[in-house]
């Protein structure tokens, strides 16, 4: 099993506000869909609730501390990181947010695929700081559209 974190991150680390994305980057959304299609996606309850529904072609793993939470059919609920990791199938799984789930699973991630946005935003959710000396950049390319952004892939050293 391998964990890949996927996120869009502003220059100041902001990833969202009021449980929503702040920006709309068409190429980022298309890339997210292409990369995650056919793979398990892992998220917290609030991130799950912010989606328009269950995303097709991906098994959803929702991590929540709320034992009474009921999710739609086909969603795998987990209440601890250990329970989540034990439930995941072999192969690559994508961690899609939010901030608390990124913080929890970053130490276990093998790869990060970040859309690095070239400006600051105000928000209430931040991507966790990480020690860049533990990671190497294996791919980087400019995105299209505004705001300016790059797609950067990090692999754990």
Short mmCIF file of C-alpha atoms in Angstrom, two decimals:
data_model
loop_
_atom_site.label_atom_id
_atom_site.label_comp_id
_atom_site.label_asym_id
_atom_site.label_seq_id
_atom_site.Cartn_x
_atom_site.Cartn_y
_atom_site.Cartn_z
CA UNK A 1 0.00 0.00 0.00
CA UNK A 2 1.22 3.50 -0.77
CA UNK A 3 -0.23 6.85 0.23
CA UNK A 4 -0.14 9.86 -2.07
CA UNK A 5 -1.21 13.25 -0.79
CA UNK A 6 -2.85 15.44 -3.40
CA UNK A 7 -3.62 19.09 -2.67
CA UNK A 8 -3.72 22.60 -4.07
CA UNK A 9 -1.74 24.92 -1.79
CA UNK A 10 -1.40 28.71 -1.85
CA UNK A 11 2.05 30.28 -1.40
CA UNK A 12 1.24 30.93 2.28
CA UNK A 13 0.03 27.35 2.89
CA UNK A 14 -3.71 28.05 2.72
CA UNK A 15 -5.82 25.26 1.22
CA UNK A 16 -9.35 26.50 1.88
CA UNK A 17 -11.84 28.75 3.61
CA UNK A 18 -15.20 27.82 5.14
CA UNK A 19 -14.71 24.18 4.04
CA UNK A 20 -14.41 25.21 0.38
CA UNK A 21 -11.69 25.73 -2.18
CA UNK A 22 -10.91 29.40 -2.69
CA UNK A 23 -9.81 29.23 -6.33
CA UNK A 24 -11.14 27.50 -9.44
CA UNK A 25 -8.41 26.01 -11.61
CA UNK A 26 -9.87 24.00 -14.45
CA UNK A 27 -6.60 22.23 -15.28
CA UNK A 28 -6.11 21.32 -11.60
CA UNK A 29 -9.59 19.80 -11.33
CA UNK A 30 -9.09 17.77 -14.53
CA UNK A 31 -5.70 16.58 -13.28
CA UNK A 32 -7.18 15.60 -9.90
CA UNK A 33 -9.86 13.53 -11.62
CA UNK A 34 -7.38 11.83 -13.98
CA UNK A 35 -4.92 10.98 -11.20
CA UNK A 36 -7.43 9.71 -8.66
CA UNK A 37 -9.79 7.83 -11.00
CA UNK A 38 -9.88 4.15 -10.13
CA UNK A 39 -8.04 4.65 -6.83
CA UNK A 40 -9.28 4.88 -3.25
CA UNK A 41 -9.57 8.45 -1.96
CA UNK A 42 -9.18 9.29 1.72
CA UNK A 43 -10.71 12.33 3.37
CA UNK A 44 -12.13 13.71 6.57
CA UNK A 45 -15.85 14.04 7.18
CA UNK A 46 -15.98 17.78 6.47
CA UNK A 47 -14.17 17.32 3.16
CA UNK A 48 -16.58 14.53 2.23
CA UNK A 49 -19.56 16.73 3.08
CA UNK A 50 -18.13 19.54 0.91
CA UNK A 51 -18.20 17.31 -2.20
CA UNK A 52 -21.20 17.42 -4.54
CA UNK A 53 -21.71 13.73 -3.77
CA UNK A 54 -19.79 10.49 -4.09
CA UNK A 55 -17.23 10.98 -6.86
CA UNK A 56 -17.63 8.27 -9.49
CA UNK A 57 -14.92 5.69 -10.11
CA UNK A 58 -13.28 6.00 -6.70
CA UNK A 59 -13.91 4.26 -3.38
CA UNK A 60 -14.29 6.86 -0.63
CA UNK A 61 -12.66 6.31 2.77
CA UNK A 62 -13.92 8.85 5.30
CA UNK A 63 -12.08 9.35 8.56
CA UNK A 64 -14.22 10.74 11.37
CA UNK A 65 -14.13 10.76 15.14
CA UNK A 66 -17.93 10.84 15.23
CA UNK A 67 -19.04 7.25 15.92
CA UNK A 68 -22.67 8.19 15.15
CA UNK A 69 -21.90 9.57 11.69
CA UNK A 70 -23.75 7.78 8.89
CA UNK A 71 -22.41 8.03 5.37
CA UNK A 72 -24.04 6.96 2.10
CA UNK A 73 -23.77 3.39 0.86
CA UNK A 74 -20.40 2.62 -0.67
CA UNK A 75 -18.46 4.95 1.63
CA UNK A 76 -16.04 3.23 4.01
CA UNK A 77 -16.10 4.92 7.42
CA UNK A 78 -13.03 4.72 9.65
CA UNK A 79 -12.53 6.20 13.09
CA UNK A 80 -8.76 5.95 13.56
CA UNK A 81 -5.71 6.12 11.31
CA UNK A 82 -4.91 2.49 12.16
CA UNK A 83 -8.41 1.34 11.18
CA UNK A 84 -8.13 3.33 7.95
CA UNK A 85 -4.73 1.93 7.00
CA UNK A 86 -5.89 -1.62 7.72
CA UNK A 87 -8.96 -1.14 5.51
CA UNK A 88 -7.11 0.18 2.45
CA UNK A 89 -6.46 -2.21 -0.44
CA UNK A 90 -3.03 -2.84 -1.92
CA UNK A 91 -1.83 -0.22 -4.37
CA UNK A 92 -1.96 3.54 -4.36
CA UNK A 93 -4.50 5.53 -2.35
CA UNK A 94 -4.90 9.31 -2.49
CA UNK A 95 -5.31 11.55 0.56
CA UNK A 96 -7.49 14.47 -0.56
CA UNK A 97 -7.97 16.46 2.66
CA UNK A 98 -8.74 18.28 4.76
CA UNK A 99 -6.06 19.89 6.85
CA UNK A 100 -6.35 17.54 9.86
CA UNK A 101 -6.19 14.43 7.64
CA UNK A 102 -3.17 15.82 5.79
CA UNK A 103 -1.42 16.41 9.15
CA UNK A 104 -2.31 12.93 10.38
CA UNK A 105 -1.20 11.04 7.27
CA UNK A 106 1.73 13.14 6.00
CA UNK A 107 4.25 11.12 8.07
CA UNK A 108 3.00 7.94 6.34
CA UNK A 109 2.87 9.35 2.79
CA UNK A 110 5.25 8.14 0.09
CA UNK A 111 4.44 10.88 -2.41
CA UNK A 112 2.84 14.31 -2.64
CA UNK A 113 1.29 15.78 -5.75
CA UNK A 114 0.83 19.47 -5.04
CA UNK A 115 -0.61 22.25 -7.12
CA UNK A 116 1.48 25.13 -5.83
CA UNK A 117 -0.35 28.40 -6.33
CA UNK A 118 1.90 31.41 -6.76
CA UNK A 119 0.07 33.81 -4.48
CA UNK A 120 -1.19 34.13 -0.93
CA UNK A 121 -4.83 33.70 0.07
CA UNK A 122 -6.74 34.26 3.26
CA UNK A 123 -8.25 31.09 4.62
CA UNK A 124 -8.90 28.99 7.69
CA UNK A 125 -7.40 25.69 6.52
CA UNK A 126 -3.68 25.22 5.94
CA UNK A 127 -1.52 22.49 4.50
CA UNK A 128 0.89 21.18 7.14
CA UNK A 129 4.46 22.43 7.10
CA UNK A 130 6.83 19.68 6.00
CA UNK A 131 10.57 19.19 6.08
CA UNK A 132 11.59 19.63 2.45
CA UNK A 133 14.91 17.90 3.14
CA UNK A 134 12.96 14.62 3.47
CA UNK A 135 11.49 14.96 -0.03
CA UNK A 136 12.83 15.29 -3.56
CA UNK A 137 11.03 16.90 -6.50
CA UNK A 138 10.55 14.33 -9.26
CA UNK A 139 8.33 16.34 -11.61
CA UNK A 140 7.33 19.96 -12.06
CA UNK A 141 5.35 21.72 -14.75
CA UNK A 142 3.48 25.00 -15.13
CA UNK A 143 -0.28 24.97 -15.04
CA UNK A 144 -2.47 27.12 -17.28
CA UNK A 145 -4.83 29.88 -16.28
CA UNK A 146 -5.03 32.22 -13.33
CA UNK A 147 -3.83 32.35 -10.66
CA UNK A 148 -0.36 31.20 -11.74
CA UNK A 149 0.39 27.68 -10.49
CA UNK A 150 2.72 24.70 -10.89
CA UNK A 151 2.13 20.99 -10.57
CA UNK A 152 4.90 19.57 -8.40
CA UNK A 153 5.45 15.93 -7.46
CA UNK A 154 7.48 15.13 -4.34
CA UNK A 155 8.77 11.66 -3.48
CA UNK A 156 9.93 10.76 0.01
CA UNK A 157 13.74 10.27 0.07
#
